[in-house]
Amino acid sequence: MPSTFADRPLNKLILFDVDGTLTPARQTVSPEMVQLLRALRKKAVIGVVGGSDFVKVAEQLSVPGSSVVNEFDYTFAENGLTAYKLGKLLPSESFIQFLGEERYKPLANFILHYIADLDIPIKRGTFIEFRNGMINVSPIGRNATVAERNEFEAYDKQHGIRAEFVKVLREKFPDYGLTFSIGGQISFDVFPTGWDKTFCLRHVQDETFDEIHFFGDKTYKGGNDYELYSDPRTIGHSVSSPEDTMRLLNELFLNEP
Ligand code: M1P
């Protein structure tokens, strides 16, 4: 075990998704979960793997007086395209470097035209969010309120707006080497194939952990936890809520009922 983590009795890395696993969707972490994660960190190495950008992961998981990068050994935002180990930023790659401006422009133009032609009940703002490792596309717009998000999610379940959008994009840009992943309530992520949540494992491969566990809620095929959950390098755990995560952690690692 490398000296950095020599204080942990278990040479295991335990990774967590954010929304639906450590917190309710887009909400902040509960004091009970913080306490439990601190107890777990005394035993093993812990990390978080969010699809969202670092600002949002930090908003959800920082606690008064302590940033997310101090609460977790590894903090991976945008699937690990932004990565911190023990509070220090690690070198990484970018979406625009991968795709190039010349290929990105037609994709962005097509997306914006498609959204302009979409007849959905309401639209807000920020239809493409440009991030370091991906773009996030939202037909309603990322400025939607919590109530508007919930309404869109229900509408989308009925009408399959995002599923159809993703299907069209796959057909239109087959040679771009991109993956389209519906992970949250109002949007989908677009990133180079292979830059799903398994990307974060590149940052830990030299550590030789005995086991790498991953807890996620969208572990079904097509969900944004699926690849890391089913990767042969991890032991996957599918959870239904933050409470379910706490129950399993107690059972598996903390030996508490
Ligand atoms: O849960 C992960 C997803 O969370 C957000 O999705 P939405 O805004 O649609 O609920 C986004 O940050 C998305 O990138 C991320 O995968």
PDB file of C-alpha atoms in Angstrom, residues 40-248:
ATOM      1  CA  LEU A  40     -15.654   4.942   6.476  1.00  0.00           C
ATOM      2  CA  ARG A  41     -12.611   7.038   5.538  1.00  0.00           C
ATOM      3  CA  LYS A  42     -10.882   5.907   8.719  1.00  0.00           C
ATOM      4  CA  LYS A  43     -11.044   2.357   7.341  1.00  0.00           C
ATOM      5  CA  ALA A  44     -10.631   2.697   3.579  1.00  0.00           C
ATOM      6  CA  VAL A  45      -9.861   5.162   0.783  1.00  0.00           C
ATOM      7  CA  ILE A  46     -12.961   6.956  -0.492  1.00  0.00           C
ATOM      8  CA  GLY A  47     -13.769   8.853  -3.670  1.00  0.00           C
ATOM      9  CA  VAL A  48     -16.655  10.485  -5.458  1.00  0.00           C
ATOM     10  CA  VAL A  49     -17.338  10.261  -9.222  1.00  0.00           C
ATOM     11  CA  GLY A  50     -19.829  12.843 -10.474  1.00  0.00           C
ATOM     12  CA  GLY A  51     -20.988  13.424 -14.025  1.00  0.00           C
ATOM     13  CA  SER A  52     -21.524  17.110 -13.221  1.00  0.00           C
ATOM     14  CA  ASP A  53     -18.805  19.753 -13.313  1.00  0.00           C
ATOM     15  CA  PHE A  54     -16.654  20.434 -10.270  1.00  0.00           C
ATOM     16  CA  VAL A  55     -18.647  23.493  -9.127  1.00  0.00           C
ATOM     17  CA  LYS A  56     -21.833  21.415  -8.840  1.00  0.00           C
ATOM     18  CA  VAL A  57     -20.150  18.428  -7.207  1.00  0.00           C
ATOM     19  CA  ALA A  58     -18.592  20.839  -4.683  1.00  0.00           C
ATOM     20  CA  GLU A  59     -21.959  22.573  -4.062  1.00  0.00           C
ATOM     21  CA  GLN A  60     -23.576  19.245  -3.236  1.00  0.00           C
ATOM     22  CA  LEU A  61     -20.827  17.637  -1.168  1.00  0.00           C
ATOM     23  CA  SER A  62     -18.944  20.421   0.614  1.00  0.00           C
ATOM     24  CA  VAL A  63     -19.894  20.931   4.251  1.00  0.00           C
ATOM     25  CA  PRO A  64     -19.576  24.139   6.312  1.00  0.00           C
ATOM     26  CA  GLY A  65     -15.860  24.780   6.823  1.00  0.00           C
ATOM     27  CA  SER A  66     -14.697  21.885   4.633  1.00  0.00           C
ATOM     28  CA  SER A  67     -14.541  21.558   0.842  1.00  0.00           C
ATOM     29  CA  VAL A  68     -15.407  18.323  -0.985  1.00  0.00           C
ATOM     30  CA  VAL A  69     -11.709  17.800  -1.838  1.00  0.00           C
ATOM     31  CA  ASN A  70     -10.940  17.551   1.883  1.00  0.00           C
ATOM     32  CA  GLU A  71     -13.822  15.185   2.622  1.00  0.00           C
ATOM     33  CA  PHE A  72     -12.828  12.608  -0.027  1.00  0.00           C
ATOM     34  CA  ASP A  73      -9.421  11.150  -0.949  1.00  0.00           C
ATOM     35  CA  TYR A  74     -10.408  11.380  -4.612  1.00  0.00           C
ATOM     36  CA  THR A  75     -12.846  13.884  -6.091  1.00  0.00           C
ATOM     37  CA  PHE A  76     -13.735  13.183  -9.709  1.00  0.00           C
ATOM     38  CA  ALA A  77     -16.012  15.660 -11.516  1.00  0.00           C
ATOM     39  CA  GLU A  78     -17.104  15.187 -15.142  1.00  0.00           C
ATOM     40  CA  ASN A  79     -16.401  11.442 -14.781  1.00  0.00           C
ATOM     41  CA  GLY A  80     -12.792  12.151 -13.772  1.00  0.00           C
ATOM     42  CA  LEU A  81     -11.916  14.709 -16.444  1.00  0.00           C
ATOM     43  CA  THR A  82     -11.452  17.051 -13.487  1.00  0.00           C
ATOM     44  CA  ALA A  83      -9.681  15.062 -10.783  1.00  0.00           C
ATOM     45  CA  TYR A  84      -8.341  15.796  -7.305  1.00  0.00           C
ATOM     46  CA  LYS A  85      -6.288  13.487  -5.105  1.00  0.00           C
ATOM     47  CA  LEU A  86      -5.903  14.521  -1.475  1.00  0.00           C
ATOM     48  CA  GLY A  87      -6.876  18.096  -2.348  1.00  0.00           C
ATOM     49  CA  LYS A  88      -4.463  18.435  -5.308  1.00  0.00           C
ATOM     50  CA  LEU A  89      -5.603  18.841  -8.916  1.00  0.00           C
ATOM     51  CA  LEU A  90      -4.333  16.060 -11.225  1.00  0.00           C
ATOM     52  CA  PRO A  91      -3.467  16.650 -14.926  1.00  0.00           C
ATOM     53  CA  SER A  92      -6.220  15.639 -17.382  1.00  0.00           C
ATOM     54  CA  GLU A  93      -7.633  16.070 -20.897  1.00  0.00           C
ATOM     55  CA  SER A  94     -10.411  18.101 -22.548  1.00  0.00           C
ATOM     56  CA  PHE A  95     -13.443  17.572 -24.799  1.00  0.00           C
ATOM     57  CA  ILE A  96     -12.544  20.370 -27.207  1.00  0.00           C
ATOM     58  CA  GLN A  97      -8.963  19.130 -27.623  1.00  0.00           C
ATOM     59  CA  PHE A  98     -10.374  15.716 -28.496  1.00  0.00           C
ATOM     60  CA  LEU A  99     -12.996  16.945 -30.997  1.00  0.00           C
ATOM     61  CA  GLY A 100     -11.436  20.130 -32.424  1.00  0.00           C
ATOM     62  CA  GLU A 101     -13.332  23.363 -33.155  1.00  0.00           C
ATOM     63  CA  GLU A 102     -14.078  22.374 -36.772  1.00  0.00           C
ATOM     64  CA  ARG A 103     -15.977  19.256 -35.724  1.00  0.00           C
ATOM     65  CA  TYR A 104     -17.556  20.800 -32.654  1.00  0.00           C
ATOM     66  CA  LYS A 105     -19.211  23.708 -34.481  1.00  0.00           C
ATOM     67  CA  PRO A 106     -21.555  21.635 -36.710  1.00  0.00           C
ATOM     68  CA  LEU A 107     -22.534  19.534 -33.695  1.00  0.00           C
ATOM     69  CA  ALA A 108     -23.386  22.590 -31.578  1.00  0.00           C
ATOM     70  CA  ASN A 109     -25.271  24.202 -34.483  1.00  0.00           C
ATOM     71  CA  PHE A 110     -27.311  21.054 -35.110  1.00  0.00           C
ATOM     72  CA  ILE A 111     -28.194  20.728 -31.400  1.00  0.00           C
ATOM     73  CA  LEU A 112     -29.337  24.341 -31.129  1.00  0.00           C
ATOM     74  CA  HIS A 113     -31.454  24.065 -34.317  1.00  0.00           C
ATOM     75  CA  TYR A 114     -33.004  20.820 -33.056  1.00  0.00           C
ATOM     76  CA  ILE A 115     -33.930  22.412 -29.723  1.00  0.00           C
ATOM     77  CA  ALA A 116     -35.334  25.501 -31.477  1.00  0.00           C
ATOM     78  CA  ASP A 117     -37.715  23.214 -33.399  1.00  0.00           C
ATOM     79  CA  LEU A 118     -38.757  21.170 -30.343  1.00  0.00           C
ATOM     80  CA  ASP A 119     -42.318  21.713 -29.194  1.00  0.00           C
ATOM     81  CA  ILE A 120     -42.144  21.126 -25.428  1.00  0.00           C
ATOM     82  CA  PRO A 121     -44.258  22.887 -22.747  1.00  0.00           C
ATOM     83  CA  ILE A 122     -41.580  25.336 -21.530  1.00  0.00           C
ATOM     84  CA  LYS A 123     -38.029  26.398 -22.346  1.00  0.00           C
ATOM     85  CA  ARG A 124     -35.579  28.254 -20.148  1.00  0.00           C
ATOM     86  CA  GLY A 125     -31.887  29.066 -20.763  1.00  0.00           C
ATOM     87  CA  THR A 126     -28.482  27.388 -21.240  1.00  0.00           C
ATOM     88  CA  PHE A 127     -29.279  24.627 -23.677  1.00  0.00           C
ATOM     89  CA  ILE A 128     -25.634  23.592 -24.113  1.00  0.00           C
ATOM     90  CA  GLU A 129     -23.314  23.694 -21.108  1.00  0.00           C
ATOM     91  CA  PHE A 130     -19.716  23.525 -22.289  1.00  0.00           C
ATOM     92  CA  ARG A 131     -17.525  21.690 -19.760  1.00  0.00           C
ATOM     93  CA  ASN A 132     -13.915  20.542 -19.645  1.00  0.00           C
ATOM     94  CA  GLY A 133     -14.585  16.894 -20.480  1.00  0.00           C
ATOM     95  CA  MET A 134     -18.012  16.965 -22.134  1.00  0.00           C
ATOM     96  CA  ILE A 135     -20.945  19.040 -23.236  1.00  0.00           C
ATOM     97  CA  ASN A 136     -24.270  18.760 -21.418  1.00  0.00           C
ATOM     98  CA  VAL A 137     -27.380  19.273 -23.553  1.00  0.00           C
ATOM     99  CA  SER A 138     -30.750  20.196 -22.078  1.00  0.00           C
ATOM    100  CA  PRO A 139     -33.934  20.631 -24.179  1.00  0.00           C
ATOM    101  CA  ILE A 140     -35.603  22.696 -21.408  1.00  0.00           C
ATOM    102  CA  GLY A 141     -32.363  24.514 -20.478  1.00  0.00           C
ATOM    103  CA  ARG A 142     -30.191  24.235 -17.395  1.00  0.00           C
ATOM    104  CA  ASN A 143     -31.715  27.363 -15.801  1.00  0.00           C
ATOM    105  CA  ALA A 144     -34.936  25.451 -15.023  1.00  0.00           C
ATOM    106  CA  THR A 145     -36.075  25.598 -11.386  1.00  0.00           C
ATOM    107  CA  VAL A 146     -36.446  22.449  -9.270  1.00  0.00           C
ATOM    108  CA  ALA A 147     -40.218  22.388  -9.938  1.00  0.00           C
ATOM    109  CA  GLU A 148     -39.664  22.878 -13.693  1.00  0.00           C
ATOM    110  CA  ARG A 149     -37.052  20.075 -13.649  1.00  0.00           C
ATOM    111  CA  ASN A 150     -39.498  17.673 -12.044  1.00  0.00           C
ATOM    112  CA  GLU A 151     -42.192  18.574 -14.582  1.00  0.00           C
ATOM    113  CA  PHE A 152     -39.801  18.083 -17.503  1.00  0.00           C
ATOM    114  CA  GLU A 153     -38.634  14.733 -16.144  1.00  0.00           C
ATOM    115  CA  ALA A 154     -42.245  13.492 -15.948  1.00  0.00           C
ATOM    116  CA  TYR A 155     -43.007  14.883 -19.441  1.00  0.00           C
ATOM    117  CA  ASP A 156     -39.874  13.247 -20.844  1.00  0.00           C
ATOM    118  CA  LYS A 157     -40.790   9.871 -19.337  1.00  0.00           C
ATOM    119  CA  GLN A 158     -44.064  10.059 -21.257  1.00  0.00           C
ATOM    120  CA  HIS A 159     -42.787  11.519 -24.539  1.00  0.00           C
ATOM    121  CA  GLY A 160     -39.182  10.269 -24.785  1.00  0.00           C
ATOM    122  CA  ILE A 161     -37.834  13.670 -25.856  1.00  0.00           C
ATOM    123  CA  ARG A 162     -34.245  12.962 -24.797  1.00  0.00           C
ATOM    124  CA  ALA A 163     -34.213   9.381 -26.068  1.00  0.00           C
ATOM    125  CA  GLU A 164     -35.317  10.544 -29.543  1.00  0.00           C
ATOM    126  CA  PHE A 165     -32.848  13.478 -29.509  1.00  0.00           C
ATOM    127  CA  VAL A 166     -29.950  11.143 -28.681  1.00  0.00           C
ATOM    128  CA  LYS A 167     -31.036   8.695 -31.390  1.00  0.00           C
ATOM    129  CA  VAL A 168     -31.013  11.475 -34.004  1.00  0.00           C
ATOM    130  CA  LEU A 169     -27.570  12.694 -32.881  1.00  0.00           C
ATOM    131  CA  ARG A 170     -26.103   9.186 -33.076  1.00  0.00           C
ATOM    132  CA  GLU A 171     -27.419   8.858 -36.643  1.00  0.00           C
ATOM    133  CA  LYS A 172     -26.267  12.334 -37.697  1.00  0.00           C
ATOM    134  CA  PHE A 173     -22.728  12.159 -36.231  1.00  0.00           C
ATOM    135  CA  PRO A 174     -21.793   8.448 -36.457  1.00  0.00           C
ATOM    136  CA  ASP A 175     -18.060   9.066 -37.022  1.00  0.00           C
ATOM    137  CA  TYR A 176     -17.498  11.510 -34.146  1.00  0.00           C
ATOM    138  CA  GLY A 177     -16.526   8.826 -31.602  1.00  0.00           C
ATOM    139  CA  LEU A 178     -18.969  10.243 -29.060  1.00  0.00           C
ATOM    140  CA  THR A 179     -21.141   8.675 -26.372  1.00  0.00           C
ATOM    141  CA  PHE A 180     -24.535  10.171 -25.465  1.00  0.00           C
ATOM    142  CA  SER A 181     -25.594   9.413 -21.917  1.00  0.00           C
ATOM    143  CA  ILE A 182     -28.888  10.264 -20.180  1.00  0.00           C
ATOM    144  CA  GLY A 183     -27.866  10.531 -16.523  1.00  0.00           C
ATOM    145  CA  GLY A 184     -30.025  13.134 -14.796  1.00  0.00           C
ATOM    146  CA  GLN A 185     -33.474  14.708 -14.976  1.00  0.00           C
ATOM    147  CA  ILE A 186     -33.383  17.318 -17.739  1.00  0.00           C
ATOM    148  CA  SER A 187     -30.331  16.719 -19.896  1.00  0.00           C
ATOM    149  CA  PHE A 188     -27.859  14.296 -21.430  1.00  0.00           C
ATOM    150  CA  ASP A 189     -24.056  14.279 -21.509  1.00  0.00           C
ATOM    151  CA  VAL A 190     -21.978  14.055 -24.679  1.00  0.00           C
ATOM    152  CA  PHE A 191     -18.353  12.915 -24.363  1.00  0.00           C
ATOM    153  CA  PRO A 192     -15.708  10.919 -26.240  1.00  0.00           C
ATOM    154  CA  THR A 193     -16.418   7.176 -26.125  1.00  0.00           C
ATOM    155  CA  GLY A 194     -14.554   5.684 -23.166  1.00  0.00           C
ATOM    156  CA  TRP A 195     -14.763   8.941 -21.201  1.00  0.00           C
ATOM    157  CA  ASP A 196     -17.653   7.586 -19.134  1.00  0.00           C
ATOM    158  CA  LYS A 197     -17.227   7.058 -15.388  1.00  0.00           C
ATOM    159  CA  THR A 198     -14.562   4.380 -16.006  1.00  0.00           C
ATOM    160  CA  PHE A 199     -12.296   7.301 -17.033  1.00  0.00           C
ATOM    161  CA  CYS A 200     -11.657   7.981 -13.347  1.00  0.00           C
ATOM    162  CA  LEU A 201      -9.895   4.606 -12.987  1.00  0.00           C
ATOM    163  CA  ARG A 202      -6.978   6.000 -15.027  1.00  0.00           C
ATOM    164  CA  HIS A 203      -6.160   8.201 -12.034  1.00  0.00           C
ATOM    165  CA  VAL A 204      -5.994   5.314  -9.544  1.00  0.00           C
ATOM    166  CA  GLN A 205      -4.394   2.532 -11.586  1.00  0.00           C
ATOM    167  CA  ASP A 206      -0.940   2.973  -9.988  1.00  0.00           C
ATOM    168  CA  GLU A 207      -2.259   2.579  -6.452  1.00  0.00           C
ATOM    169  CA  THR A 208      -2.765  -1.218  -6.564  1.00  0.00           C
ATOM    170  CA  PHE A 209      -5.864  -1.341  -4.397  1.00  0.00           C
ATOM    171  CA  ASP A 210      -6.988  -4.870  -3.423  1.00  0.00           C
ATOM    172  CA  GLU A 211     -10.553  -3.973  -4.332  1.00  0.00           C
ATOM    173  CA  ILE A 212     -12.338  -1.036  -5.918  1.00  0.00           C
ATOM    174  CA  HIS A 213     -16.007  -0.739  -4.978  1.00  0.00           C
ATOM    175  CA  PHE A 214     -18.481   1.497  -6.765  1.00  0.00           C
ATOM    176  CA  PHE A 215     -21.919   2.556  -5.535  1.00  0.00           C
ATOM    177  CA  GLY A 216     -24.367   4.029  -8.046  1.00  0.00           C
ATOM    178  CA  ASP A 217     -28.093   4.288  -8.693  1.00  0.00           C
ATOM    179  CA  LYS A 218     -28.217   4.467 -12.524  1.00  0.00           C
ATOM    180  CA  THR A 219     -26.496   1.122 -12.993  1.00  0.00           C
ATOM    181  CA  TYR A 220     -28.826  -0.192 -15.738  1.00  0.00           C
ATOM    182  CA  LYS A 221     -27.647  -0.262 -19.372  1.00  0.00           C
ATOM    183  CA  GLY A 222     -27.917   3.302 -20.712  1.00  0.00           C
ATOM    184  CA  GLY A 223     -27.620   4.820 -17.229  1.00  0.00           C
ATOM    185  CA  ASN A 224     -24.482   6.866 -16.542  1.00  0.00           C
ATOM    186  CA  ASP A 225     -23.288   4.530 -13.751  1.00  0.00           C
ATOM    187  CA  TYR A 226     -23.533   1.404 -15.917  1.00  0.00           C
ATOM    188  CA  GLU A 227     -19.975   1.260 -17.311  1.00  0.00           C
ATOM    189  CA  LEU A 228     -18.185   1.737 -13.990  1.00  0.00           C
ATOM    190  CA  TYR A 229     -20.670  -0.526 -12.191  1.00  0.00           C
ATOM    191  CA  SER A 230     -20.121  -3.368 -14.675  1.00  0.00           C
ATOM    192  CA  ASP A 231     -16.374  -2.831 -15.235  1.00  0.00           C
ATOM    193  CA  PRO A 232     -14.304  -5.947 -14.317  1.00  0.00           C
ATOM    194  CA  ARG A 233     -11.977  -3.731 -12.234  1.00  0.00           C
ATOM    195  CA  THR A 234     -14.761  -2.765  -9.825  1.00  0.00           C
ATOM    196  CA  ILE A 235     -17.180  -4.470  -7.462  1.00  0.00           C
ATOM    197  CA  GLY A 236     -20.465  -2.767  -8.301  1.00  0.00           C
ATOM    198  CA  HIS A 237     -23.293  -1.993  -5.877  1.00  0.00           C
ATOM    199  CA  SER A 238     -26.647  -0.785  -7.158  1.00  0.00           C
ATOM    200  CA  VAL A 239     -28.545   1.436  -4.709  1.00  0.00           C
ATOM    201  CA  SER A 240     -32.003   2.993  -4.748  1.00  0.00           C
ATOM    202  CA  SER A 241     -31.360   6.100  -2.576  1.00  0.00           C
ATOM    203  CA  PRO A 242     -28.802   7.723  -0.212  1.00  0.00           C
ATOM    204  CA  GLU A 243     -30.484   5.831   2.667  1.00  0.00           C
ATOM    205  CA  ASP A 244     -29.912   2.577   0.816  1.00  0.00           C
ATOM    206  CA  THR A 245     -26.231   3.518   0.347  1.00  0.00           C
ATOM    207  CA  MET A 246     -25.892   4.137   4.094  1.00  0.00           C
ATOM    208  CA  ARG A 247     -27.539   0.817   4.891  1.00  0.00           C
ATOM    209  CA  LEU A 248     -25.164  -1.081   2.581  1.00  0.00           C
TER     210      LEU A 248
END
